[in-house]
Amino acid sequence: MKARLILEDGTVCVGKAMGATSEAIGEVVFNTGLTGYQEVLSDPSYCGQIVVMTYPLIGNYGINRDDFEAVRPFIHGFVVREHCDLPSNWRSTQTLDDLLKSYEIPGISGVDTRMLTRKIRHHGTLRGIITTSSEPAENLIEKLNKTTLMTDQVSRVSTKSMFSSPGNGDRVVLVDFGSKHGIMRDLSKRGCDIMVVPHNVTADEIRRLQPDGILLSNGPGDPKDVPYAIDMIKDILGEYPLFGICLGHQLFALASGADTEKMKFGHRGGNHPVKEFHTGRTYITSQNHGYAVKEDSIAGTDLEVTHIALNDGTIEGLSNESKQAFSVQYHPEAAPGPYDSGYLFDQFLALMKQSKEEKWYAKNR
């Protein structure tokens, strides 16, 4: 069946429909990953977006039950140059097309993804629509221009109630703004006792859980769309060690008095070089974000910039030593991507140990 991807600037791409035949509207972004399409599809941070994969062949190792990063995908649409109908992998249980159909996600293949990527890089992210209808493109472009993109993505992807993943180590409250399973895996393999709480948790509710540390997860959308989370972080900052990842990094910055801004086309892929100032080392990182902390907004705050992106100089890490808090814009849990930055979870555990020792000495001296 024929499908079309139509952008708000009038671009019309004609290709082959895959997945659901329903219509999808969303922000069109691109991901440069060579592998990991299943993790991309199931990353809650893509809620509301149509993702263009720059690697030309997608689906060749199929879909398996183990590599999901959320209970279900929240992506709005998927665009590829070529998709594979006959995957080859011993873990594969279904095709990419089967997965998209089962979750009512429309996709399109056979389009020029290189052209789309160059267009987004030049113009910035664009609203788009995937459709199998024969409605005139002019009507669909008019519909796009009248459409307001969603702003409640976090509430859609966050857990609705608290749950735990027991462990024998430090108790970590993981605030779920759209957390990937990879974050829980990294905490669990370090023995953490994890309490996952919803996006709208209050500071008092966190205090009642008596955590050793707080982790602010990744998530979709504009950090300013969740002002209640910024207020919660302001209230609790300095009481417990805090680690922010991606959206959590942006919320930590806003709660500390800095500001954020929308990027032209964002960072999405598994090959982004980031420099850590303390060691001078460069890490290859996994990233997925469309907003960044404004560099000139750091002045006048207690924040210190710890990492920068070498491609464009944007802020990739922050810390506030006096509050025992730090954050990174990228994904140390990878999935998909390199595992070079997994040491940040160890850094978080060391901070929790230091905090407990300081509290013990303060109580017993």
mmCIF file of C-alpha atoms in Angstrom:
data_model
loop_
_atom_site.group_PDB
_atom_site.id
_atom_site.type_symbol
_atom_site.label_atom_id
_atom_site.label_comp_id
_atom_site.label_asym_id
_atom_site.label_seq_id
_atom_site.Cartn_x
_atom_site.Cartn_y
_atom_site.Cartn_z
ATOM 1 C CA MET A 1 0.000 0.000 0.000
ATOM 2 C CA LYS A 2 1.248 3.480 -0.852
ATOM 3 C CA ALA A 3 1.912 5.941 1.992
ATOM 4 C CA ARG A 4 3.001 9.562 2.140
ATOM 5 C CA LEU A 5 5.067 11.572 4.570
ATOM 6 C CA ILE A 6 4.113 15.239 4.259
ATOM 7 C CA LEU A 7 5.995 18.029 6.049
ATOM 8 C CA GLU A 8 4.688 21.440 7.026
ATOM 9 C CA ASP A 9 7.025 23.124 4.520
ATOM 10 C CA GLY A 10 5.256 21.351 1.646
ATOM 11 C CA THR A 11 7.674 18.448 1.169
ATOM 12 C CA VAL A 12 5.877 15.274 0.045
ATOM 13 C CA CYS A 13 7.610 11.876 0.238
ATOM 14 C CA VAL A 14 5.857 8.902 -1.354
ATOM 15 C CA GLY A 15 6.763 5.406 -0.207
ATOM 16 C CA LYS A 16 5.442 2.067 0.950
ATOM 17 C CA ALA A 17 3.238 1.796 4.027
ATOM 18 C CA MET A 18 4.399 -0.373 6.907
ATOM 19 C CA GLY A 19 2.878 -0.904 10.299
ATOM 20 C CA ALA A 20 -0.577 0.522 10.953
ATOM 21 C CA THR A 21 -2.547 2.270 8.220
ATOM 22 C CA SER A 22 -3.784 4.937 10.636
ATOM 23 C CA GLU A 23 -2.733 8.574 10.284
ATOM 24 C CA ALA A 24 -0.016 10.037 12.523
ATOM 25 C CA ILE A 25 1.033 13.632 13.198
ATOM 26 C CA GLY A 26 4.164 14.557 15.110
ATOM 27 C CA GLU A 27 7.464 16.388 15.216
ATOM 28 C CA VAL A 28 9.802 14.848 12.624
ATOM 29 C CA VAL A 29 13.309 14.164 13.980
ATOM 30 C CA PHE A 30 16.208 11.977 12.880
ATOM 31 C CA ASN A 31 18.322 9.369 14.694
ATOM 32 C CA THR A 32 21.844 8.522 13.496
ATOM 33 C CA GLY A 33 22.160 5.131 15.219
ATOM 34 C CA LEU A 34 23.461 2.243 13.127
ATOM 35 C CA THR A 35 21.756 -0.346 15.320
ATOM 36 C CA GLY A 36 19.260 -0.386 18.176
ATOM 37 C CA TYR A 37 16.071 0.437 16.275
ATOM 38 C CA GLN A 38 13.995 -1.578 18.787
ATOM 39 C CA GLU A 39 15.345 0.480 21.683
ATOM 40 C CA VAL A 40 14.689 3.671 19.717
ATOM 41 C CA LEU A 41 11.110 2.617 19.019
ATOM 42 C CA SER A 42 10.488 1.849 22.702
ATOM 43 C CA ASP A 43 12.236 4.892 24.222
ATOM 44 C CA PRO A 44 9.484 6.959 25.918
ATOM 45 C CA SER A 45 11.415 10.142 25.121
ATOM 46 C CA TYR A 46 10.154 9.834 21.531
ATOM 47 C CA CYS A 47 6.531 10.255 22.575
ATOM 48 C CA GLY A 48 4.805 12.544 20.067
ATOM 49 C CA GLN A 49 7.547 12.289 17.444
ATOM 50 C CA ILE A 50 8.003 10.743 14.007
ATOM 51 C CA VAL A 51 11.530 9.328 13.818
ATOM 52 C CA VAL A 52 13.596 9.155 10.636
ATOM 53 C CA MET A 53 16.386 6.555 10.843
ATOM 54 C CA THR A 54 19.451 7.679 8.885
ATOM 55 C CA TYR A 55 20.894 4.166 8.579
ATOM 56 C CA PRO A 56 19.400 2.792 5.343
ATOM 57 C CA LEU A 57 18.466 -0.790 6.345
ATOM 58 C CA ILE A 58 16.246 -1.230 9.396
ATOM 59 C CA GLY A 59 14.650 -4.400 10.776
ATOM 60 C CA ASN A 60 17.259 -6.912 9.619
ATOM 61 C CA TYR A 61 17.616 -8.590 13.033
ATOM 62 C CA GLY A 62 13.925 -8.438 13.871
ATOM 63 C CA ILE A 63 12.257 -7.711 17.207
ATOM 64 C CA ASN A 64 12.730 -9.651 20.441
ATOM 65 C CA ARG A 65 11.062 -9.519 23.846
ATOM 66 C CA ASP A 66 14.213 -8.560 25.813
ATOM 67 C CA ASP A 67 15.355 -5.294 24.233
ATOM 68 C CA PHE A 68 12.352 -3.064 24.946
ATOM 69 C CA GLU A 69 13.123 0.110 26.903
ATOM 70 C CA ALA A 70 9.500 0.566 28.037
ATOM 71 C CA VAL A 71 6.407 -1.578 28.411
ATOM 72 C CA ARG A 72 5.210 -0.304 25.029
ATOM 73 C CA PRO A 73 6.341 2.149 22.338
ATOM 74 C CA PHE A 74 5.063 5.743 22.481
ATOM 75 C CA ILE A 75 6.569 6.873 19.185
ATOM 76 C CA HIS A 76 4.044 8.367 16.720
ATOM 77 C CA GLY A 77 5.599 7.261 13.433
ATOM 78 C CA PHE A 78 8.648 5.583 11.888
ATOM 79 C CA VAL A 79 10.439 6.454 8.637
ATOM 80 C CA VAL A 80 13.104 4.269 6.986
ATOM 81 C CA ARG A 81 14.848 3.934 3.645
ATOM 82 C CA GLU A 82 14.375 0.164 3.544
ATOM 83 C CA HIS A 83 12.804 -2.215 6.034
ATOM 84 C CA CYS A 84 13.508 -5.936 6.210
ATOM 85 C CA ASP A 85 10.589 -8.391 6.011
ATOM 86 C CA LEU A 86 12.771 -11.469 6.616
ATOM 87 C CA PRO A 87 14.920 -10.783 9.687
ATOM 88 C CA SER A 88 17.719 -13.147 10.698
ATOM 89 C CA ASN A 89 18.542 -13.455 14.392
ATOM 90 C CA TRP A 90 18.123 -16.322 16.853
ATOM 91 C CA ARG A 91 16.281 -14.059 19.328
ATOM 92 C CA SER A 92 13.854 -12.587 16.797
ATOM 93 C CA THR A 93 10.173 -13.275 17.481
ATOM 94 C CA GLN A 94 8.539 -10.838 15.062
ATOM 95 C CA THR A 95 9.286 -8.378 12.292
ATOM 96 C CA LEU A 96 9.477 -4.610 12.544
ATOM 97 C CA ASP A 97 6.259 -4.410 10.524
ATOM 98 C CA ASP A 98 4.515 -6.768 12.979
ATOM 99 C CA LEU A 99 5.581 -4.635 15.952
ATOM 100 C CA LEU A 100 4.320 -1.408 14.400
ATOM 101 C CA LYS A 101 1.003 -3.047 13.512
ATOM 102 C CA SER A 102 0.523 -4.464 17.016
ATOM 103 C CA TYR A 103 0.877 -1.008 18.594
ATOM 104 C CA GLU A 104 -1.021 0.925 15.887
ATOM 105 C CA ILE A 105 2.062 2.884 14.821
ATOM 106 C CA PRO A 106 2.177 3.942 11.153
ATOM 107 C CA GLY A 107 5.424 3.825 9.236
ATOM 108 C CA ILE A 108 6.744 4.451 5.753
ATOM 109 C CA SER A 109 9.671 2.960 3.851
ATOM 110 C CA GLY A 110 11.231 3.605 0.470
ATOM 111 C CA VAL A 111 11.763 7.335 1.018
ATOM 112 C CA ASP A 112 14.949 9.386 0.751
ATOM 113 C CA THR A 113 15.970 9.563 4.417
ATOM 114 C CA ARG A 114 19.226 11.334 3.532
ATOM 115 C CA MET A 115 17.263 14.193 1.973
ATOM 116 C CA LEU A 116 14.969 14.340 5.014
ATOM 117 C CA THR A 117 17.928 14.452 7.389
ATOM 118 C CA ARG A 118 19.620 17.250 5.441
ATOM 119 C CA LYS A 119 16.357 19.199 5.378
ATOM 120 C CA ILE A 120 15.887 18.879 9.174
ATOM 121 C CA ARG A 121 19.500 19.851 9.794
ATOM 122 C CA HIS A 122 19.027 22.960 7.647
ATOM 123 C CA HIS A 123 15.520 24.060 8.662
ATOM 124 C CA GLY A 124 15.214 22.463 12.101
ATOM 125 C CA THR A 125 12.587 19.985 13.242
ATOM 126 C CA LEU A 126 9.343 20.102 11.272
ATOM 127 C CA ARG A 127 5.821 18.925 11.881
ATOM 128 C CA GLY A 128 4.834 16.035 9.665
ATOM 129 C CA ILE A 129 2.069 13.594 8.894
ATOM 130 C CA ILE A 130 2.183 9.963 7.744
ATOM 131 C CA THR A 131 -0.930 8.912 5.882
ATOM 132 C CA THR A 132 -2.231 6.284 3.482
ATOM 133 C CA SER A 133 -5.190 8.448 2.431
ATOM 134 C CA SER A 134 -5.555 10.025 -0.997
ATOM 135 C CA GLU A 135 -6.531 13.411 0.420
ATOM 136 C CA PRO A 136 -4.799 16.270 -1.443
ATOM 137 C CA ALA A 137 -1.456 17.284 0.031
ATOM 138 C CA GLU A 138 -2.618 20.906 0.293
ATOM 139 C CA ASN A 139 -5.401 19.894 2.664
ATOM 140 C CA LEU A 140 -3.016 17.875 4.829
ATOM 141 C CA ILE A 141 -0.467 20.700 4.971
ATOM 142 C CA GLU A 142 -3.226 23.073 6.069
ATOM 143 C CA LYS A 143 -4.216 20.527 8.722
ATOM 144 C CA LEU A 144 -0.598 20.341 9.912
ATOM 145 C CA ASN A 145 -0.317 24.113 10.189
ATOM 146 C CA LYS A 146 -3.431 24.189 12.378
ATOM 147 C CA THR A 147 -2.251 21.322 14.588
ATOM 148 C CA THR A 148 -0.758 22.051 18.006
ATOM 149 C CA LEU A 149 1.760 19.431 19.024
ATOM 150 C CA MET A 150 1.162 17.744 22.370
ATOM 151 C CA THR A 151 2.677 19.183 25.543
ATOM 152 C CA ASP A 152 1.616 16.499 28.032
ATOM 153 C CA GLN A 153 4.005 13.751 26.940
ATOM 154 C CA VAL A 154 5.466 13.177 30.429
ATOM 155 C CA SER A 155 2.071 12.420 31.946
ATOM 156 C CA ARG A 156 1.419 9.941 29.106
ATOM 157 C CA VAL A 157 4.614 7.919 29.592
ATOM 158 C CA SER A 158 5.208 8.070 33.354
ATOM 159 C CA THR A 159 4.099 5.326 35.715
ATOM 160 C CA LYS A 160 0.719 6.081 37.299
ATOM 161 C CA SER A 161 1.603 4.628 40.704
ATOM 162 C CA MET A 162 4.670 3.860 42.776
ATOM 163 C CA PHE A 163 6.326 0.436 42.546
ATOM 164 C CA SER A 164 9.561 -1.078 43.806
ATOM 165 C CA SER A 165 12.420 -3.221 42.562
ATOM 166 C CA PRO A 166 13.945 -4.517 45.818
ATOM 167 C CA GLY A 167 17.665 -4.701 46.431
ATOM 168 C CA ASN A 168 20.063 -4.949 49.365
ATOM 169 C CA GLY A 169 21.926 -1.708 48.706
ATOM 170 C CA ASP A 170 21.197 1.999 48.745
ATOM 171 C CA ARG A 171 17.586 3.063 48.405
ATOM 172 C CA VAL A 172 17.145 5.152 45.254
ATOM 173 C CA VAL A 173 13.945 7.007 44.440
ATOM 174 C CA LEU A 174 13.699 7.005 40.653
ATOM 175 C CA VAL A 175 11.369 9.792 39.517
ATOM 176 C CA ASP A 176 9.844 8.469 36.302
ATOM 177 C CA PHE A 177 9.413 11.173 33.663
ATOM 178 C CA GLY A 178 9.574 8.478 30.959
ATOM 179 C CA SER A 179 12.386 6.341 32.288
ATOM 180 C CA LYS A 180 14.103 3.755 30.112
ATOM 181 C CA HIS A 181 14.472 0.252 31.549
ATOM 182 C CA GLY A 182 18.234 0.628 31.112
ATOM 183 C CA ILE A 183 18.376 3.012 34.075
ATOM 184 C CA MET A 184 16.762 0.430 36.356
ATOM 185 C CA ARG A 185 19.069 -2.281 34.999
ATOM 186 C CA ASP A 186 22.154 -0.239 35.876
ATOM 187 C CA LEU A 187 20.862 0.532 39.363
ATOM 188 C CA SER A 188 19.757 -3.071 39.966
ATOM 189 C CA LYS A 189 23.071 -4.614 38.984
ATOM 190 C CA ARG A 190 24.670 -2.361 41.599
ATOM 191 C CA GLY A 191 22.290 -3.761 44.227
ATOM 192 C CA CYS A 192 20.152 -0.652 44.669
ATOM 193 C CA ASP A 193 16.754 -0.827 46.354
ATOM 194 C CA ILE A 194 14.709 1.093 43.768
ATOM 195 C CA MET A 195 11.446 2.924 44.394
ATOM 196 C CA VAL A 196 9.939 4.160 41.130
ATOM 197 C CA VAL A 197 7.563 7.091 41.611
ATOM 198 C CA PRO A 198 5.312 9.062 39.209
ATOM 199 C CA HIS A 199 6.276 12.315 37.528
ATOM 200 C CA ASN A 200 4.046 14.375 39.853
ATOM 201 C CA VAL A 201 5.475 13.054 43.109
ATOM 202 C CA THR A 202 5.876 15.682 45.852
ATOM 203 C CA ALA A 203 8.943 16.373 47.958
ATOM 204 C CA ASP A 204 7.123 15.202 51.093
ATOM 205 C CA GLU A 205 6.162 11.918 49.416
ATOM 206 C CA ILE A 206 9.825 11.353 48.556
ATOM 207 C CA ARG A 207 10.906 12.159 52.117
ATOM 208 C CA ARG A 208 8.519 9.543 53.485
ATOM 209 C CA LEU A 209 10.349 6.912 51.429
ATOM 210 C CA GLN A 210 13.600 7.748 53.297
ATOM 211 C CA PRO A 211 15.854 7.478 50.249
ATOM 212 C CA ASP A 212 19.633 7.485 50.159
ATOM 213 C CA GLY A 213 19.517 9.250 46.795
ATOM 214 C CA ILE A 214 17.211 10.561 44.063
ATOM 215 C CA LEU A 215 17.514 9.905 40.340
ATOM 216 C CA LEU A 216 15.622 12.130 37.895
ATOM 217 C CA SER A 217 14.984 10.123 34.737
ATOM 218 C CA ASN A 218 14.892 10.929 31.058
ATOM 219 C CA GLY A 219 11.595 11.813 29.407
ATOM 220 C CA PRO A 220 9.951 13.508 26.432
ATOM 221 C CA GLY A 221 9.139 17.107 25.594
ATOM 222 C CA ASP A 222 9.916 20.543 26.957
ATOM 223 C CA PRO A 223 11.116 20.576 30.592
ATOM 224 C CA LYS A 224 9.098 23.748 31.180
ATOM 225 C CA ASP A 225 5.925 21.737 30.564
ATOM 226 C CA VAL A 226 6.382 20.062 33.971
ATOM 227 C CA PRO A 227 6.709 23.045 36.365
ATOM 228 C CA TYR A 228 5.516 20.939 39.317
ATOM 229 C CA ALA A 229 8.635 18.777 38.946
ATOM 230 C CA ILE A 230 10.851 21.878 39.025
ATOM 231 C CA ASP A 231 9.144 22.979 42.261
ATOM 232 C CA MET A 232 9.630 19.509 43.767
ATOM 233 C CA ILE A 233 13.360 19.545 42.945
ATOM 234 C CA LYS A 234 13.762 23.045 44.404
ATOM 235 C CA ASP A 235 12.122 21.855 47.626
ATOM 236 C CA ILE A 236 14.256 18.756 48.074
ATOM 237 C CA LEU A 237 17.585 19.824 46.551
ATOM 238 C CA GLY A 238 20.421 19.417 49.035
ATOM 239 C CA GLU A 239 18.624 16.958 51.324
ATOM 240 C CA TYR A 240 19.727 13.865 49.380
ATOM 241 C CA PRO A 241 22.308 13.153 46.667
ATOM 242 C CA LEU A 242 20.690 13.775 43.289
ATOM 243 C CA PHE A 243 21.515 12.505 39.799
ATOM 244 C CA GLY A 244 19.686 13.791 36.697
ATOM 245 C CA ILE A 245 19.670 12.166 33.258
ATOM 246 C CA CYS A 246 18.530 13.929 30.051
ATOM 247 C CA LEU A 247 15.164 15.571 30.942
ATOM 248 C CA GLY A 248 16.207 15.132 34.576
ATOM 249 C CA HIS A 249 19.342 17.158 33.784
ATOM 250 C CA GLN A 250 17.252 19.975 32.312
ATOM 251 C CA LEU A 251 14.843 19.982 35.270
ATOM 252 C CA PHE A 252 17.778 20.095 37.702
ATOM 253 C CA ALA A 253 19.162 23.106 35.806
ATOM 254 C CA LEU A 254 15.811 24.926 35.873
ATOM 255 C CA ALA A 255 15.369 24.215 39.580
ATOM 256 C CA SER A 256 18.851 25.661 40.174
ATOM 257 C CA GLY A 257 18.034 28.962 38.440
ATOM 258 C CA ALA A 258 19.359 28.245 34.934
ATOM 259 C CA ASP A 259 17.306 28.273 31.734
ATOM 260 C CA THR A 260 16.699 25.917 28.801
ATOM 261 C CA GLU A 261 16.001 26.410 25.102
ATOM 262 C CA LYS A 262 14.790 24.364 22.151
ATOM 263 C CA MET A 263 17.573 23.180 19.863
ATOM 264 C CA LYS A 264 17.424 23.481 16.094
ATOM 265 C CA PHE A 265 17.306 19.732 15.481
ATOM 266 C CA GLY A 266 18.547 18.146 18.714
ATOM 267 C CA HIS A 267 20.892 15.250 19.380
ATOM 268 C CA ARG A 268 19.641 11.723 18.650
ATOM 269 C CA GLY A 269 21.971 8.792 18.120
ATOM 270 C CA GLY A 270 24.692 6.681 19.702
ATOM 271 C CA ASN A 271 27.853 8.398 18.485
ATOM 272 C CA HIS A 272 27.980 11.860 20.087
ATOM 273 C CA PRO A 273 31.389 12.903 21.497
ATOM 274 C CA VAL A 274 31.297 14.580 24.919
ATOM 275 C CA LYS A 275 34.257 16.023 26.808
ATOM 276 C CA GLU A 276 34.488 15.761 30.585
ATOM 277 C CA PHE A 277 36.401 18.763 31.951
ATOM 278 C CA HIS A 278 37.654 17.110 35.170
ATOM 279 C CA THR A 279 39.620 14.380 33.395
ATOM 280 C CA GLY A 280 39.936 15.900 29.928
ATOM 281 C CA ARG A 281 38.622 12.621 28.535
ATOM 282 C CA THR A 282 36.225 12.393 25.591
ATOM 283 C CA TYR A 283 33.379 9.871 25.745
ATOM 284 C CA ILE A 284 31.220 8.610 22.893
ATOM 285 C CA THR A 285 27.663 8.860 24.156
ATOM 286 C CA SER A 286 24.063 7.916 23.439
ATOM 287 C CA GLN A 287 21.752 10.916 23.199
ATOM 288 C CA ASN A 288 18.103 11.755 22.608
ATOM 289 C CA HIS A 289 17.010 15.307 23.356
ATOM 290 C CA GLY A 290 15.616 18.381 21.641
ATOM 291 C CA TYR A 291 16.248 20.911 24.431
ATOM 292 C CA ALA A 292 19.462 22.111 26.075
ATOM 293 C CA VAL A 293 20.567 24.227 29.018
ATOM 294 C CA LYS A 294 21.450 27.774 27.922
ATOM 295 C CA GLU A 295 25.125 28.432 28.552
ATOM 296 C CA ASP A 296 24.697 32.099 29.489
ATOM 297 C CA SER A 297 22.080 31.201 32.111
ATOM 298 C CA ILE A 298 24.602 29.357 34.298
ATOM 299 C CA ALA A 299 26.166 32.605 35.530
ATOM 300 C CA GLY A 300 24.743 33.618 38.893
ATOM 301 C CA THR A 301 23.801 30.045 39.841
ATOM 302 C CA ASP A 302 25.706 27.524 41.979
ATOM 303 C CA LEU A 303 26.064 25.229 38.980
ATOM 304 C CA GLU A 304 29.347 24.175 37.409
ATOM 305 C CA VAL A 305 29.548 22.911 33.830
ATOM 306 C CA THR A 306 31.234 19.473 33.872
ATOM 307 C CA HIS A 307 30.725 18.236 30.291
ATOM 308 C CA ILE A 308 30.264 19.760 26.827
ATOM 309 C CA ALA A 309 29.271 18.352 23.432
ATOM 310 C CA LEU A 310 32.217 18.535 21.061
ATOM 311 C CA ASN A 311 30.006 18.766 17.955
ATOM 312 C CA ASP A 312 28.249 22.008 18.897
ATOM 313 C CA GLY A 313 29.543 23.104 22.319
ATOM 314 C CA THR A 314 26.218 22.656 24.145
ATOM 315 C CA ILE A 315 26.194 21.828 27.846
ATOM 316 C CA GLU A 316 26.195 18.083 28.555
ATOM 317 C CA GLY A 317 26.830 17.959 32.306
ATOM 318 C CA LEU A 318 26.311 20.041 35.453
ATOM 319 C CA SER A 319 27.118 19.734 39.137
ATOM 320 C CA ASN A 320 26.453 21.507 42.418
ATOM 321 C CA GLU A 321 28.906 20.096 44.935
ATOM 322 C CA SER A 322 27.409 21.920 47.907
ATOM 323 C CA LYS A 323 24.057 20.244 47.222
ATOM 324 C CA GLN A 324 25.601 16.854 46.330
ATOM 325 C CA ALA A 325 23.872 16.951 42.952
ATOM 326 C CA PHE A 326 24.999 16.375 39.384
ATOM 327 C CA SER A 327 23.471 15.633 35.981
ATOM 328 C CA VAL A 328 24.246 14.714 32.391
ATOM 329 C CA GLN A 329 22.340 15.455 29.214
ATOM 330 C CA TYR A 330 23.247 12.146 27.608
ATOM 331 C CA HIS A 331 22.368 8.530 28.491
ATOM 332 C CA PRO A 332 24.933 6.632 30.607
ATOM 333 C CA GLU A 333 22.660 3.568 30.490
ATOM 334 C CA ALA A 334 23.047 3.585 26.660
ATOM 335 C CA ALA A 335 20.457 1.182 25.144
ATOM 336 C CA PRO A 336 21.220 1.650 22.369
ATOM 337 C CA GLY A 337 24.742 3.002 22.403
ATOM 338 C CA PRO A 338 28.151 2.703 24.033
ATOM 339 C CA TYR A 339 28.589 1.849 27.716
ATOM 340 C CA ASP A 340 31.561 4.202 28.270
ATOM 341 C CA SER A 341 29.614 6.421 30.674
ATOM 342 C CA GLY A 342 28.324 3.731 33.032
ATOM 343 C CA TYR A 343 30.814 5.020 35.615
ATOM 344 C CA LEU A 344 28.348 7.818 36.385
ATOM 345 C CA PHE A 345 26.132 5.335 38.249
ATOM 346 C CA ASP A 346 29.178 4.388 40.353
ATOM 347 C CA GLN A 347 29.759 8.092 40.955
ATOM 348 C CA PHE A 348 26.158 8.366 42.178
ATOM 349 C CA LEU A 349 26.657 5.409 44.553
ATOM 350 C CA ALA A 350 29.873 6.969 45.891
ATOM 351 C CA LEU A 351 27.993 10.219 46.517
ATOM 352 C CA MET A 352 25.287 8.366 48.459
ATOM 353 C CA LYS A 353 27.939 6.604 50.559
ATOM 354 C CA GLN A 354 29.657 9.906 51.299
ATOM 355 C CA SER A 355 26.346 11.527 52.263
ATOM 356 C CA LYS A 356 25.440 8.717 54.673
ATOM 357 C CA GLU A 357 28.874 8.912 56.320
ATOM 358 C CA GLU A 358 28.600 12.675 56.730
ATOM 359 C CA LYS A 359 25.141 12.350 58.286
ATOM 360 C CA TRP A 360 26.366 9.619 60.656
ATOM 361 C CA TYR A 361 29.325 11.718 61.827
ATOM 362 C CA ALA A 362 27.117 14.792 62.256
ATOM 363 C CA LYS A 363 24.714 12.756 64.407
ATOM 364 C CA ASN A 364 27.291 10.941 66.533
ATOM 365 C CA ARG A 365 30.109 13.375 67.152
#
